[in-house]
Amino acid sequence: MNGKKGSIRIDFHLPPKAVAPEVEKNADANNIIESLSPRKWIWDVWEFAKTDTTRVTFSLKVGLACLLVSLLILFRAPYEVFGTNIIWSILTVAVMFEYTVGATFNRGFNRALGSLLAGIFAIVVIQVAMSSGHIAEPYVIGISIFLVGAITSFMKLWPSLVPYEYGFRVILFTYCLIIVSGYRMGNPIRTAMNRLYSIAIGGFVAVLVNVFISPIWAGEQLHRELVNNVNSVADSLEECVKKYLSDDGSDHPEFSKTVMDDFPDEPAFRKCRATLNSAAKLDSLANSAKWEPPHGKFRQFFCPWAEYVKVGAVLRHCAYEVMALHGCLHSEIQAPYHLRCAFRSEILDATNQAAELLRSLSKDINNMKWSLQTSLLKHVHSSTERLQHSIDMHSYLLTSSHDQYDTSNKLQRKPSKTTSFNLKDLTDNLDEPETGKTETMQVESYHESMKKQQRRLHSWPSREVDDFEEEGKIVSDLVPRMRALESTAALSLATFTSLLIEFVARLDHLVEAVDKLAKMAKFKQEYTS
C-alpha cells in the first residue's frame, strides 16, 4: 500500500498476450477501415484475377454476349418484328451462360426443352380455354397453372430427375408468363411463338460466344483437377512424414489452433484437405463434360468422364490416411524422438517410394500416356516390407522400453540410499553438533528431491510427484498407470507406421483405377521395366 494515507494501489499483471479492450477495439476499427479502402479492394481484385485468368475471360464473354443480344433491341428492325418479347433473349443469355462449355450446353438443353414443352402446353391450354367460353376461360387457365406448378415442383424432387431440375423450373415460369400475358394481350399464340423465337436467339448467341471465343472446357478442368489432386496428396505425404521425423517435441501448436485446422506453415496439408473436399466439384465437372463435343486432346466421343470421378474417389481414400498421419503428427501423445529416429530410414524410404509412384501416376494422367508401373510398385512393396520387418524385429522397443528404464533407475538409486544411510549412522554414532545435523538433512533432502525428479521423468505426461503422493507415500497404482501411459506413447509410433503401410496398400487400388481409366480413355501405352 503506497501513496497517500488511506489509499490503496492495486497492480494488475496482464498475461503477455493480453490486450486491453480499448486497444482491441481500435485494432478492429483499423482493420475494418483498411478492408474498406479502395486501394486494398483493387489489390484484392487484382490478386483474385491473377490467380485464374479464365475468370476474366468468362466475364468478358458474358458481357459480349449480352451486348450482341441487346443490339436486337437497340436496332429498330428486330424490335419491330419481335416487340417487347425480344427482352427474353437477354434473359436467356444471363441465365444460360455458364462458366464452362459443357455447363452451358447442359443449361441450354434444359432451357430449350423446358421452353418448348411450356410453349406447346400453353398453346393447347389456351385453345381449350378459348373454346370453353368467356366464363370458364379464366377457371381453366387458373386450374392449369395450379396443376403445372404442383407437378413440376414434385417431379424436380424425383431422384433420377434432379439433373433436370432447372428444366422443370423453366417449364413453370415460362408457362405461367406465356399463358397469363397471352390471355391479357388477346393473341396468345403469337405471343408464345415470339417468346420462343427470342429464347432461341438468346441461346444461340450464348452457345456461339462460349464455344468459339476462348472456350473453357469442363473436361480439361476435370482432367487438370485430378492431376493436381494426385500431386497434392504426394506433397502432403512427404511433408507430413518429414515433420514427424524431424519434430523433437520442442515446438507444438496450441490445441485451439489444432482444433481449428489452422496450419499456416503447411500448404501441402491445405491442398490435401482441398482434395478431400473435391468430390462435389469433380461430379459437377463430369456432368458438364458429358455435354461437350470432342475437343483438344479428348478426341473420342463419349469420353469416360465417370472414370475420372472413380479415380478421384479412390484417391480420397488415400488422402484419408494422409490426414490420419497428420493427426498423429499433431497429437498430444507422441513417441520419444530417439524411438522415431530408430526407424527413420525405413519410414523415409517407404514414403519416398510411395510419393514417387503418385507423381508417376499424375504424370501419366496429365500426358494421357499409360506406363505399366511394375518397377515402381515393386520398390514400394519392398520398402514397405522392410519397414514392417523392422517393426517386427524391434517390437520390444515399443512395449518394454519402460522396463529397461526402470531397471537403470533402480541401479542408479541404490548408491544414493547407501550414502544417505551411512551418513545418518555416522552422525548418530559420533554425536556431531547441530551444523553436522543440518548438513545431513541437506544431503537427505537432496537425495529425496533427486528421487522425485527421477519419478517425474519416468512418468508420462511429466507431472509433479507431489500430485500423486499421499502422506509421503506414492499411490499404489501409480507405477502401473505410468507404465501404461509410457507404452501408449511408444505405441503411437506403431500407429503412425501402420497408417503409412495402409496408405501403401490403398495405392494398389489407385493404380488399378488409373489402369482402367487409361484403357477406357485410350491412353497411349508405354512399357517400362
Short mmCIF file of C-alpha atoms in Angstrom, two decimals:
data_model
loop_
_atom_site.label_atom_id
_atom_site.label_comp_id
_atom_site.label_asym_id
_atom_site.label_seq_id
_atom_site.Cartn_x
_atom_site.Cartn_y
_atom_site.Cartn_z
CA MET A 1 0.00 0.00 0.00
CA ASN A 2 1.69 3.13 -1.27
CA GLY A 3 0.75 6.76 -1.84
CA LYS A 4 -1.42 8.91 0.39
CA LYS A 5 -2.80 7.77 3.65
CA GLY A 6 -5.91 5.65 3.29
CA SER A 7 -5.32 4.97 -0.40
CA ILE A 8 -4.75 1.53 -1.86
CA ARG A 9 -2.88 0.79 -5.06
CA ILE A 10 -3.67 -2.44 -6.88
CA ASP A 11 -1.24 -3.68 -9.52
CA PHE A 12 -2.76 -5.71 -12.34
CA HIS A 13 -0.38 -8.02 -14.16
CA LEU A 14 -1.81 -8.94 -17.56
CA PRO A 15 -0.62 -12.04 -19.39
CA PRO A 16 1.96 -11.46 -22.13
CA LYS A 17 -0.61 -11.96 -24.89
CA ALA A 18 -3.40 -9.99 -23.20
CA VAL A 19 -4.69 -6.88 -24.94
CA ALA A 20 -6.64 -4.08 -23.39
CA PRO A 21 -10.27 -3.81 -24.58
CA GLU A 22 -9.75 -0.28 -25.91
CA VAL A 23 -6.69 -1.36 -27.88
CA GLU A 24 -8.56 -4.35 -29.26
CA LYS A 25 -11.49 -2.18 -30.33
CA ASN A 26 -9.17 0.28 -32.02
CA ALA A 27 -7.41 -2.56 -33.82
CA ASP A 28 -10.75 -3.93 -35.07
CA ALA A 29 -11.79 -0.48 -36.27
CA ASN A 30 -8.49 -0.05 -38.09
CA ASN A 31 -8.90 -3.46 -39.75
CA ILE A 32 -12.41 -2.54 -40.92
CA ILE A 33 -11.22 0.79 -42.32
CA GLU A 34 -8.30 -0.89 -44.04
CA SER A 35 -10.57 -3.54 -45.59
CA LEU A 36 -12.86 -0.82 -46.97
CA SER A 37 -10.06 1.20 -48.52
CA PRO A 38 -10.24 1.40 -52.34
CA ARG A 39 -6.56 0.57 -52.70
CA LYS A 40 -6.88 -2.70 -50.80
CA TRP A 41 -10.05 -3.61 -52.65
CA ILE A 42 -8.38 -3.07 -56.02
CA TRP A 43 -5.39 -5.11 -54.91
CA ASP A 44 -7.64 -7.99 -53.81
CA VAL A 45 -9.46 -7.94 -57.14
CA TRP A 46 -6.13 -7.95 -58.98
CA GLU A 47 -4.86 -10.92 -56.98
CA PHE A 48 -8.13 -12.81 -57.50
CA ALA A 49 -7.98 -12.27 -61.26
CA LYS A 50 -4.29 -13.07 -61.39
CA THR A 51 -4.84 -16.42 -59.67
CA ASP A 52 -7.03 -17.68 -62.54
CA THR A 53 -7.18 -15.60 -65.72
CA THR A 54 -10.08 -17.66 -67.10
CA ARG A 55 -12.34 -15.80 -64.67
CA VAL A 56 -11.63 -12.57 -66.51
CA THR A 57 -12.16 -14.31 -69.84
CA PHE A 58 -15.52 -15.66 -68.71
CA SER A 59 -16.67 -12.22 -67.52
CA LEU A 60 -15.72 -10.57 -70.81
CA LYS A 61 -17.52 -13.27 -72.79
CA VAL A 62 -20.73 -12.77 -70.80
CA GLY A 63 -20.53 -9.03 -71.43
CA LEU A 64 -20.03 -9.61 -75.15
CA ALA A 65 -23.00 -12.00 -75.37
CA CYS A 66 -25.26 -9.53 -73.55
CA LEU A 67 -24.14 -6.77 -75.92
CA LEU A 68 -24.91 -8.83 -79.01
CA VAL A 69 -28.47 -9.68 -77.94
CA SER A 70 -29.03 -6.09 -76.80
CA LEU A 71 -28.35 -4.91 -80.35
CA LEU A 72 -31.62 -6.58 -81.33
CA ILE A 73 -33.39 -4.05 -79.11
CA LEU A 74 -31.18 -1.08 -79.92
CA PHE A 75 -31.79 -1.52 -83.66
CA ARG A 76 -35.30 -0.73 -84.86
CA ALA A 77 -35.90 -3.59 -87.33
CA PRO A 78 -35.61 -6.56 -84.91
CA TYR A 79 -37.60 -4.70 -82.28
CA GLU A 80 -40.44 -4.07 -84.74
CA VAL A 81 -40.55 -7.81 -85.56
CA PHE A 82 -40.49 -9.24 -82.01
CA GLY A 83 -41.61 -6.26 -79.93
CA THR A 84 -41.05 -6.35 -76.20
CA ASN A 85 -40.66 -10.14 -76.32
CA ILE A 86 -37.09 -9.67 -77.54
CA ILE A 87 -36.13 -8.96 -73.91
CA TRP A 88 -36.41 -12.71 -73.35
CA SER A 89 -33.22 -13.17 -75.37
CA ILE A 90 -31.28 -11.07 -72.85
CA LEU A 91 -32.81 -13.04 -70.01
CA THR A 92 -31.81 -16.28 -71.73
CA VAL A 93 -28.18 -15.20 -72.11
CA ALA A 94 -27.97 -14.09 -68.47
CA VAL A 95 -29.44 -17.36 -67.20
CA MET A 96 -27.92 -19.80 -69.67
CA PHE A 97 -24.32 -18.58 -69.95
CA GLU A 98 -22.20 -20.78 -67.67
CA TYR A 99 -18.50 -20.92 -66.83
CA THR A 100 -17.70 -23.98 -68.95
CA VAL A 101 -18.91 -25.03 -72.38
CA GLY A 102 -20.41 -28.25 -71.07
CA ALA A 103 -22.39 -26.48 -68.35
CA THR A 104 -23.69 -24.02 -70.96
CA PHE A 105 -24.84 -26.88 -73.20
CA ASN A 106 -26.48 -28.58 -70.23
CA ARG A 107 -28.26 -25.41 -69.15
CA GLY A 108 -29.20 -24.64 -72.76
CA PHE A 109 -30.72 -28.10 -73.26
CA ASN A 110 -32.81 -27.75 -70.12
CA ARG A 111 -33.96 -24.28 -71.11
CA ALA A 112 -34.72 -25.21 -74.72
CA LEU A 113 -36.65 -28.35 -73.81
CA GLY A 114 -38.47 -26.64 -70.94
CA SER A 115 -39.43 -23.63 -73.05
CA LEU A 116 -40.60 -25.83 -75.91
CA LEU A 117 -42.77 -28.02 -73.69
CA ALA A 118 -44.14 -25.00 -71.84
CA GLY A 119 -44.96 -23.23 -75.11
CA ILE A 120 -46.71 -26.24 -76.61
CA PHE A 121 -48.69 -26.90 -73.45
CA ALA A 122 -49.61 -23.21 -73.14
CA ILE A 123 -50.93 -23.09 -76.71
CA VAL A 124 -53.02 -26.23 -76.15
CA VAL A 125 -54.49 -24.95 -72.88
CA ILE A 126 -55.26 -21.53 -74.40
CA GLN A 127 -57.13 -23.17 -77.27
CA VAL A 128 -59.14 -25.28 -74.82
CA ALA A 129 -59.85 -22.26 -72.62
CA MET A 130 -60.97 -20.10 -75.57
CA SER A 131 -63.30 -22.80 -76.83
CA SER A 132 -64.89 -23.23 -73.39
CA GLY A 133 -66.31 -19.70 -73.35
CA HIS A 134 -65.53 -16.43 -71.60
CA ILE A 135 -66.93 -17.56 -68.27
CA ALA A 136 -64.96 -20.80 -67.99
CA GLU A 137 -61.80 -19.47 -69.64
CA PRO A 138 -60.16 -17.93 -66.52
CA TYR A 139 -61.06 -21.01 -64.46
CA VAL A 140 -59.40 -23.33 -66.98
CA ILE A 141 -56.29 -21.16 -67.05
CA GLY A 142 -56.14 -20.95 -63.24
CA ILE A 143 -56.54 -24.70 -62.77
CA SER A 144 -53.86 -25.39 -65.40
CA ILE A 145 -51.41 -23.04 -63.66
CA PHE A 146 -52.03 -24.82 -60.36
CA LEU A 147 -51.50 -28.26 -61.91
CA VAL A 148 -48.35 -27.27 -63.78
CA GLY A 149 -46.85 -25.69 -60.68
CA ALA A 150 -47.62 -28.70 -58.49
CA ILE A 151 -46.48 -31.35 -61.00
CA THR A 152 -43.22 -29.66 -61.98
CA SER A 153 -42.32 -28.92 -58.36
CA PHE A 154 -42.92 -32.57 -57.45
CA MET A 155 -41.07 -34.02 -60.45
CA LYS A 156 -37.91 -31.97 -59.93
CA LEU A 157 -37.58 -33.60 -56.49
CA TRP A 158 -37.54 -37.09 -58.04
CA PRO A 159 -34.01 -38.52 -57.50
CA SER A 160 -33.40 -39.57 -61.11
CA LEU A 161 -34.66 -36.21 -62.43
CA VAL A 162 -32.53 -33.98 -60.18
CA PRO A 163 -30.06 -33.16 -63.04
CA TYR A 164 -33.02 -31.68 -64.96
CA GLU A 165 -34.28 -29.56 -62.08
CA TYR A 166 -33.61 -26.35 -63.99
CA GLY A 167 -35.71 -27.60 -66.91
CA PHE A 168 -38.75 -28.11 -64.69
CA ARG A 169 -38.29 -24.61 -63.27
CA VAL A 170 -38.18 -23.22 -66.82
CA ILE A 171 -41.41 -25.06 -67.68
CA LEU A 172 -43.14 -23.50 -64.68
CA PHE A 173 -42.25 -19.83 -65.12
CA THR A 174 -42.34 -19.91 -68.95
CA TYR A 175 -45.79 -21.47 -68.97
CA CYS A 176 -47.14 -19.01 -66.41
CA LEU A 177 -45.75 -15.96 -68.20
CA ILE A 178 -46.92 -17.08 -71.65
CA ILE A 179 -50.43 -18.04 -70.70
CA VAL A 180 -51.11 -15.03 -68.43
CA SER A 181 -49.66 -12.42 -70.78
CA GLY A 182 -51.29 -14.07 -73.79
CA TYR A 183 -54.64 -14.01 -72.05
CA ARG A 184 -54.36 -10.26 -71.38
CA MET A 185 -52.86 -9.29 -74.76
CA GLY A 186 -55.55 -11.11 -76.74
CA ASN A 187 -53.26 -13.06 -79.12
CA PRO A 188 -51.73 -15.85 -77.05
CA ILE A 189 -50.43 -17.99 -79.92
CA ARG A 190 -48.44 -15.15 -81.48
CA THR A 191 -47.12 -14.14 -78.05
CA ALA A 192 -45.95 -17.70 -77.34
CA MET A 193 -44.21 -18.02 -80.71
CA ASN A 194 -42.42 -14.66 -80.39
CA ARG A 195 -41.12 -15.59 -76.97
CA LEU A 196 -39.90 -18.97 -78.19
CA TYR A 197 -38.06 -17.24 -81.03
CA SER A 198 -36.47 -14.78 -78.61
CA ILE A 199 -35.35 -17.59 -76.32
CA ALA A 200 -33.84 -19.44 -79.29
CA ILE A 201 -31.92 -16.32 -80.38
CA GLY A 202 -30.50 -15.80 -76.86
CA GLY A 203 -29.48 -19.46 -76.55
CA PHE A 204 -27.81 -19.43 -79.97
CA VAL A 205 -25.78 -16.32 -79.11
CA ALA A 206 -24.71 -17.76 -75.75
CA VAL A 207 -23.53 -21.05 -77.27
CA LEU A 208 -21.78 -19.31 -80.15
CA VAL A 209 -19.80 -16.95 -77.92
CA ASN A 210 -18.93 -19.60 -75.33
CA VAL A 211 -17.69 -22.18 -77.86
CA PHE A 212 -15.79 -20.07 -80.37
CA ILE A 213 -14.25 -17.37 -78.15
CA SER A 214 -11.65 -18.73 -75.70
CA PRO A 215 -13.70 -21.79 -74.70
CA ILE A 216 -13.38 -23.12 -71.16
CA TRP A 217 -13.88 -26.88 -71.36
CA ALA A 218 -15.17 -28.77 -68.35
CA GLY A 219 -13.34 -31.92 -69.49
CA GLU A 220 -9.98 -30.18 -69.42
CA GLN A 221 -10.71 -28.73 -66.00
CA LEU A 222 -11.70 -32.16 -64.68
CA HIS A 223 -8.50 -33.63 -66.12
CA ARG A 224 -6.36 -30.89 -64.58
CA GLU A 225 -8.13 -31.07 -61.23
CA LEU A 226 -7.44 -34.80 -60.89
CA VAL A 227 -3.76 -34.33 -61.74
CA ASN A 228 -3.41 -31.56 -59.15
CA ASN A 229 -5.12 -33.69 -56.51
CA VAL A 230 -2.70 -36.57 -57.03
CA ASN A 231 0.28 -34.23 -56.72
CA SER A 232 -1.22 -32.63 -53.60
CA VAL A 233 -1.54 -35.99 -51.86
CA ALA A 234 2.09 -36.83 -52.70
CA ASP A 235 3.35 -33.47 -51.41
CA SER A 236 1.29 -33.71 -48.23
CA LEU A 237 2.53 -37.24 -47.53
CA GLU A 238 6.18 -36.24 -47.81
CA GLU A 239 5.74 -33.07 -45.78
CA CYS A 240 3.86 -34.87 -43.00
CA VAL A 241 6.43 -37.67 -42.64
CA LYS A 242 9.40 -35.29 -42.71
CA LYS A 243 7.86 -33.14 -40.00
CA TYR A 244 7.11 -36.20 -37.89
CA LEU A 245 10.69 -37.49 -38.09
CA SER A 246 12.28 -34.08 -37.53
CA ASP A 247 9.99 -32.98 -34.68
CA ASP A 248 11.71 -33.28 -31.30
CA GLY A 249 8.66 -32.03 -29.40
CA SER A 250 10.07 -28.57 -28.72
CA ASP A 251 7.56 -26.70 -30.86
CA HIS A 252 3.91 -27.76 -30.97
CA PRO A 253 0.94 -25.59 -31.96
CA GLU A 254 -1.66 -24.71 -29.39
CA PHE A 255 -4.59 -27.05 -29.04
CA SER A 256 -7.04 -24.37 -30.19
CA LYS A 257 -5.14 -23.95 -33.43
CA THR A 258 -5.09 -27.70 -33.93
CA VAL A 259 -8.86 -27.89 -33.47
CA MET A 260 -9.43 -25.06 -35.94
CA ASP A 261 -7.10 -26.72 -38.51
CA ASP A 262 -5.03 -23.55 -38.61
CA PHE A 263 -1.67 -24.63 -40.01
CA PRO A 264 -0.35 -21.66 -42.00
CA ASP A 265 3.10 -23.21 -42.34
CA GLU A 266 1.77 -26.36 -44.02
CA PRO A 267 0.48 -25.50 -47.52
CA ALA A 268 0.57 -29.15 -48.61
CA PHE A 269 -1.83 -30.03 -45.80
CA ARG A 270 -4.33 -27.45 -47.03
CA LYS A 271 -4.03 -28.88 -50.54
CA CYS A 272 -4.73 -32.37 -49.22
CA ARG A 273 -7.75 -31.05 -47.34
CA ALA A 274 -8.96 -29.46 -50.59
CA THR A 275 -8.60 -32.88 -52.25
CA LEU A 276 -10.93 -34.38 -49.65
CA ASN A 277 -13.49 -31.65 -50.37
CA SER A 278 -13.28 -32.01 -54.17
CA ALA A 279 -15.97 -34.70 -54.57
CA ALA A 280 -18.75 -32.26 -55.45
CA LYS A 281 -16.51 -30.33 -57.83
CA LEU A 282 -15.42 -33.46 -59.71
CA ASP A 283 -19.03 -34.65 -60.02
CA SER A 284 -20.15 -31.27 -61.35
CA LEU A 285 -17.33 -31.12 -63.89
CA ALA A 286 -18.00 -34.69 -65.03
CA ASN A 287 -21.71 -33.97 -65.53
CA SER A 288 -20.86 -30.87 -67.56
CA ALA A 289 -18.16 -32.63 -69.60
CA LYS A 290 -20.70 -35.21 -70.82
CA TRP A 291 -22.37 -32.49 -72.89
CA GLU A 292 -19.20 -31.34 -74.64
CA PRO A 293 -18.20 -32.41 -78.14
CA PRO A 294 -14.71 -33.87 -78.83
CA HIS A 295 -12.12 -31.17 -78.27
CA GLY A 296 -8.40 -30.72 -77.64
CA LYS A 297 -6.77 -33.98 -76.65
CA PHE A 298 -10.13 -35.58 -75.94
CA ARG A 299 -10.87 -36.65 -79.49
CA GLN A 300 -13.19 -39.56 -78.88
CA PHE A 301 -16.93 -39.42 -78.46
CA PHE A 302 -18.36 -40.45 -75.08
CA CYS A 303 -15.12 -39.97 -73.16
CA PRO A 304 -15.26 -41.92 -69.85
CA TRP A 305 -15.62 -38.93 -67.56
CA ALA A 306 -17.20 -41.10 -64.88
CA GLU A 307 -13.90 -42.98 -64.55
CA TYR A 308 -12.19 -39.71 -63.60
CA VAL A 309 -14.67 -39.42 -60.75
CA LYS A 310 -13.93 -43.00 -59.66
CA VAL A 311 -10.18 -42.35 -59.65
CA GLY A 312 -10.83 -39.24 -57.56
CA ALA A 313 -12.86 -41.33 -55.09
CA VAL A 314 -10.04 -43.87 -54.68
CA LEU A 315 -7.56 -41.01 -54.29
CA ARG A 316 -9.66 -39.52 -51.49
CA HIS A 317 -9.43 -42.81 -49.60
CA CYS A 318 -5.64 -42.47 -49.81
CA ALA A 319 -5.91 -38.86 -48.66
CA TYR A 320 -7.84 -40.03 -45.58
CA GLU A 321 -4.73 -41.91 -44.47
CA VAL A 322 -2.57 -38.83 -45.02
CA MET A 323 -4.93 -36.81 -42.83
CA ALA A 324 -4.69 -39.53 -40.19
CA LEU A 325 -0.89 -39.30 -40.37
CA HIS A 326 -1.22 -35.54 -39.93
CA GLY A 327 -3.34 -36.18 -36.85
CA CYS A 328 -0.55 -38.33 -35.39
CA LEU A 329 1.88 -35.52 -36.14
CA HIS A 330 -0.11 -33.05 -34.03
CA SER A 331 -1.44 -35.45 -31.40
CA GLU A 332 -0.93 -34.94 -27.67
CA ILE A 333 0.63 -38.40 -27.23
CA GLN A 334 3.98 -38.54 -29.01
CA ALA A 335 6.59 -41.26 -29.24
CA PRO A 336 10.07 -40.32 -27.98
CA TYR A 337 12.25 -38.66 -30.55
CA HIS A 338 15.03 -41.23 -30.29
CA LEU A 339 12.48 -44.00 -30.90
CA ARG A 340 11.29 -42.33 -34.09
CA CYS A 341 14.87 -41.98 -35.26
CA ALA A 342 15.35 -45.74 -34.85
CA PHE A 343 13.01 -46.36 -37.81
CA ARG A 344 13.82 -43.18 -39.72
CA SER A 345 15.48 -44.74 -42.78
CA GLU A 346 12.73 -47.34 -43.34
CA ILE A 347 9.91 -44.79 -42.95
CA LEU A 348 11.58 -42.30 -45.30
CA ASP A 349 12.26 -44.98 -47.90
CA ALA A 350 8.63 -46.15 -47.94
CA THR A 351 7.38 -42.55 -48.07
CA ASN A 352 9.67 -41.52 -50.93
CA GLN A 353 8.77 -44.60 -52.98
CA ALA A 354 5.03 -44.02 -52.45
CA ALA A 355 5.32 -40.32 -53.37
CA GLU A 356 7.32 -41.20 -56.49
CA LEU A 357 4.59 -43.64 -57.55
CA LEU A 358 1.92 -40.97 -57.04
CA ARG A 359 3.84 -38.43 -59.12
CA SER A 360 4.35 -41.00 -61.85
CA LEU A 361 0.60 -41.66 -61.95
CA SER A 362 -0.04 -37.92 -62.09
CA LYS A 363 2.37 -37.53 -64.98
CA ASP A 364 0.75 -40.38 -66.90
CA ILE A 365 -2.73 -38.95 -66.44
CA ASN A 366 -1.57 -35.49 -67.47
CA ASN A 367 0.16 -36.74 -70.64
CA MET A 368 -2.53 -39.36 -71.33
CA LYS A 369 0.21 -41.98 -71.65
CA TRP A 370 -0.01 -45.10 -69.53
CA SER A 371 3.21 -46.85 -68.49
CA LEU A 372 2.81 -50.06 -66.51
CA GLN A 373 4.11 -49.23 -63.03
CA THR A 374 5.65 -52.65 -62.34
CA SER A 375 9.07 -51.47 -61.19
CA LEU A 376 7.71 -48.66 -59.02
CA LEU A 377 5.18 -50.97 -57.43
CA LYS A 378 7.93 -53.47 -56.62
CA HIS A 379 10.03 -50.75 -55.00
CA VAL A 380 7.06 -49.51 -52.96
CA HIS A 381 6.17 -53.01 -51.78
CA SER A 382 9.76 -53.93 -50.94
CA SER A 383 10.31 -50.73 -48.95
CA THR A 384 7.05 -51.31 -47.07
CA GLU A 385 8.05 -54.90 -46.33
CA ARG A 386 11.38 -53.68 -44.94
CA LEU A 387 9.51 -51.25 -42.71
CA GLN A 388 7.18 -53.98 -41.49
CA HIS A 389 10.11 -56.35 -40.91
CA SER A 390 11.97 -53.69 -38.94
CA ILE A 391 8.92 -53.05 -36.77
CA ASP A 392 8.54 -56.79 -36.12
CA MET A 393 12.21 -57.26 -35.22
CA HIS A 394 12.34 -54.25 -32.89
CA SER A 395 8.86 -54.51 -31.44
CA TYR A 396 10.37 -54.75 -27.96
CA LEU A 397 11.21 -51.05 -28.24
CA LEU A 398 7.51 -50.27 -28.50
CA THR A 399 6.41 -52.27 -25.44
CA SER A 400 9.23 -52.80 -22.94
CA SER A 401 11.22 -49.59 -23.02
CA HIS A 402 9.91 -48.60 -19.59
CA ASP A 403 11.19 -51.83 -18.05
CA GLN A 404 14.75 -51.10 -19.15
CA TYR A 405 14.44 -47.54 -17.93
CA ASP A 406 13.06 -48.69 -14.59
CA THR A 407 15.95 -51.14 -14.14
CA SER A 408 18.54 -48.47 -14.85
CA ASN A 409 16.81 -46.12 -12.40
CA LYS A 410 16.94 -48.77 -9.68
CA LEU A 411 20.64 -49.26 -10.26
CA GLN A 412 21.21 -45.55 -10.04
CA ARG A 413 19.15 -45.12 -6.90
CA LYS A 414 20.86 -47.79 -4.81
CA PRO A 415 24.13 -45.91 -4.22
CA SER A 416 22.17 -42.84 -3.20
CA LYS A 417 20.31 -44.72 -0.50
CA THR A 418 23.52 -46.31 0.80
CA THR A 419 25.26 -42.99 1.04
CA SER A 420 22.38 -41.45 2.89
CA PHE A 421 22.21 -44.37 5.35
CA ASN A 422 25.95 -44.24 6.12
CA LEU A 423 25.88 -40.52 6.69
CA LYS A 424 22.99 -40.86 9.10
CA ASP A 425 24.66 -43.65 11.07
CA LEU A 426 27.83 -41.64 11.20
CA THR A 427 26.02 -38.63 12.65
CA ASP A 428 24.27 -40.80 15.27
CA ASN A 429 27.47 -42.54 16.46
CA LEU A 430 29.73 -39.51 16.58
CA ASP A 431 27.04 -37.20 18.00
CA GLU A 432 28.02 -34.25 15.81
CA PRO A 433 26.91 -30.70 16.60
CA GLU A 434 23.90 -29.00 15.04
CA THR A 435 25.87 -27.97 11.97
CA GLY A 436 26.55 -31.60 11.13
CA LYS A 437 22.88 -32.49 11.53
CA THR A 438 21.95 -29.65 9.20
CA GLU A 439 24.37 -30.90 6.55
CA THR A 440 22.97 -34.43 6.88
CA MET A 441 19.43 -33.15 6.45
CA GLN A 442 20.51 -31.21 3.35
CA VAL A 443 22.05 -34.36 1.88
CA GLU A 444 18.89 -36.35 2.60
CA SER A 445 16.66 -33.68 1.11
CA TYR A 446 18.90 -33.57 -1.94
CA HIS A 447 18.60 -37.32 -2.50
CA GLU A 448 14.87 -37.18 -1.88
CA SER A 449 14.47 -34.44 -4.48
CA MET A 450 16.55 -36.48 -6.93
CA LYS A 451 14.23 -39.44 -6.40
CA LYS A 452 11.21 -37.25 -7.08
CA GLN A 453 12.83 -35.87 -10.21
CA GLN A 454 13.56 -39.39 -11.47
CA ARG A 455 9.97 -40.46 -10.84
CA ARG A 456 8.69 -37.31 -12.55
CA LEU A 457 10.84 -38.02 -15.62
CA HIS A 458 9.71 -41.62 -15.50
CA SER A 459 6.04 -40.65 -15.56
CA TRP A 460 4.05 -39.64 -18.64
CA PRO A 461 2.91 -36.97 -19.01
CA SER A 462 5.62 -35.32 -16.92
CA ARG A 463 3.95 -34.33 -13.65
CA GLU A 464 5.00 -33.45 -10.16
CA VAL A 465 5.23 -36.46 -7.87
CA ASP A 466 3.59 -34.48 -5.07
CA ASP A 467 0.32 -34.69 -7.03
CA PHE A 468 0.35 -38.46 -6.62
CA GLU A 469 1.67 -38.75 -3.08
CA GLU A 470 -0.45 -39.25 -0.01
CA GLU A 471 1.23 -38.52 3.31
CA GLY A 472 4.70 -39.07 1.86
CA LYS A 473 3.90 -42.39 0.15
CA ILE A 474 3.28 -42.98 -3.54
CA VAL A 475 -0.16 -44.21 -4.52
CA SER A 476 -0.07 -47.97 -5.07
CA ASP A 477 -1.41 -47.92 -8.64
CA LEU A 478 0.78 -45.02 -9.81
CA VAL A 479 3.57 -47.13 -11.34
CA PRO A 480 1.24 -49.34 -13.45
CA ARG A 481 -0.56 -46.26 -14.71
CA MET A 482 2.70 -44.56 -15.64
CA ARG A 483 3.89 -47.68 -17.43
CA ALA A 484 0.61 -47.93 -19.36
CA LEU A 485 0.89 -44.31 -20.46
CA GLU A 486 4.51 -44.81 -21.49
CA SER A 487 3.53 -47.84 -23.53
CA THR A 488 0.79 -45.78 -25.20
CA ALA A 489 3.31 -43.09 -26.13
CA ALA A 490 5.63 -45.68 -27.64
CA LEU A 491 2.79 -47.38 -29.48
CA SER A 492 1.91 -44.08 -31.19
CA LEU A 493 4.89 -44.77 -33.45
CA ALA A 494 3.36 -48.15 -34.32
CA THR A 495 0.12 -46.32 -35.16
CA PHE A 496 1.97 -43.95 -37.47
CA THR A 497 3.77 -46.75 -39.30
CA SER A 498 0.61 -48.83 -39.63
CA LEU A 499 -1.17 -45.86 -41.22
CA LEU A 500 1.72 -45.47 -43.65
CA ILE A 501 1.55 -49.16 -44.55
CA GLU A 502 -2.21 -48.90 -45.04
CA PHE A 503 -1.64 -45.93 -47.35
CA VAL A 504 0.69 -48.06 -49.49
CA ALA A 505 -1.91 -50.83 -49.57
CA ARG A 506 -4.51 -48.39 -50.90
CA LEU A 507 -2.11 -47.31 -53.63
CA ASP A 508 -2.70 -50.68 -55.30
CA HIS A 509 -6.37 -49.78 -55.74
CA LEU A 510 -5.39 -46.38 -57.10
CA VAL A 511 -3.11 -47.99 -59.70
CA GLU A 512 -5.93 -50.32 -60.73
CA ALA A 513 -8.35 -47.39 -61.10
CA VAL A 514 -5.88 -45.41 -63.22
CA ASP A 515 -5.22 -48.50 -65.33
CA LYS A 516 -8.95 -48.87 -66.02
CA LEU A 517 -9.18 -45.17 -66.89
CA ALA A 518 -6.23 -45.49 -69.26
CA LYS A 519 -7.88 -48.38 -71.11
CA MET A 520 -11.28 -46.71 -71.42
CA ALA A 521 -9.85 -43.30 -72.37
CA LYS A 522 -7.40 -44.97 -74.80
CA PHE A 523 -4.20 -43.63 -73.31
CA LYS A 524 -1.07 -44.34 -75.28
CA GLN A 525 0.66 -47.42 -73.87
CA GLU A 526 4.31 -47.19 -72.80
CA TYR A 527 6.02 -50.26 -71.39
CA THR A 528 8.71 -49.73 -68.75
CA SER A 529 10.85 -52.18 -66.91
#
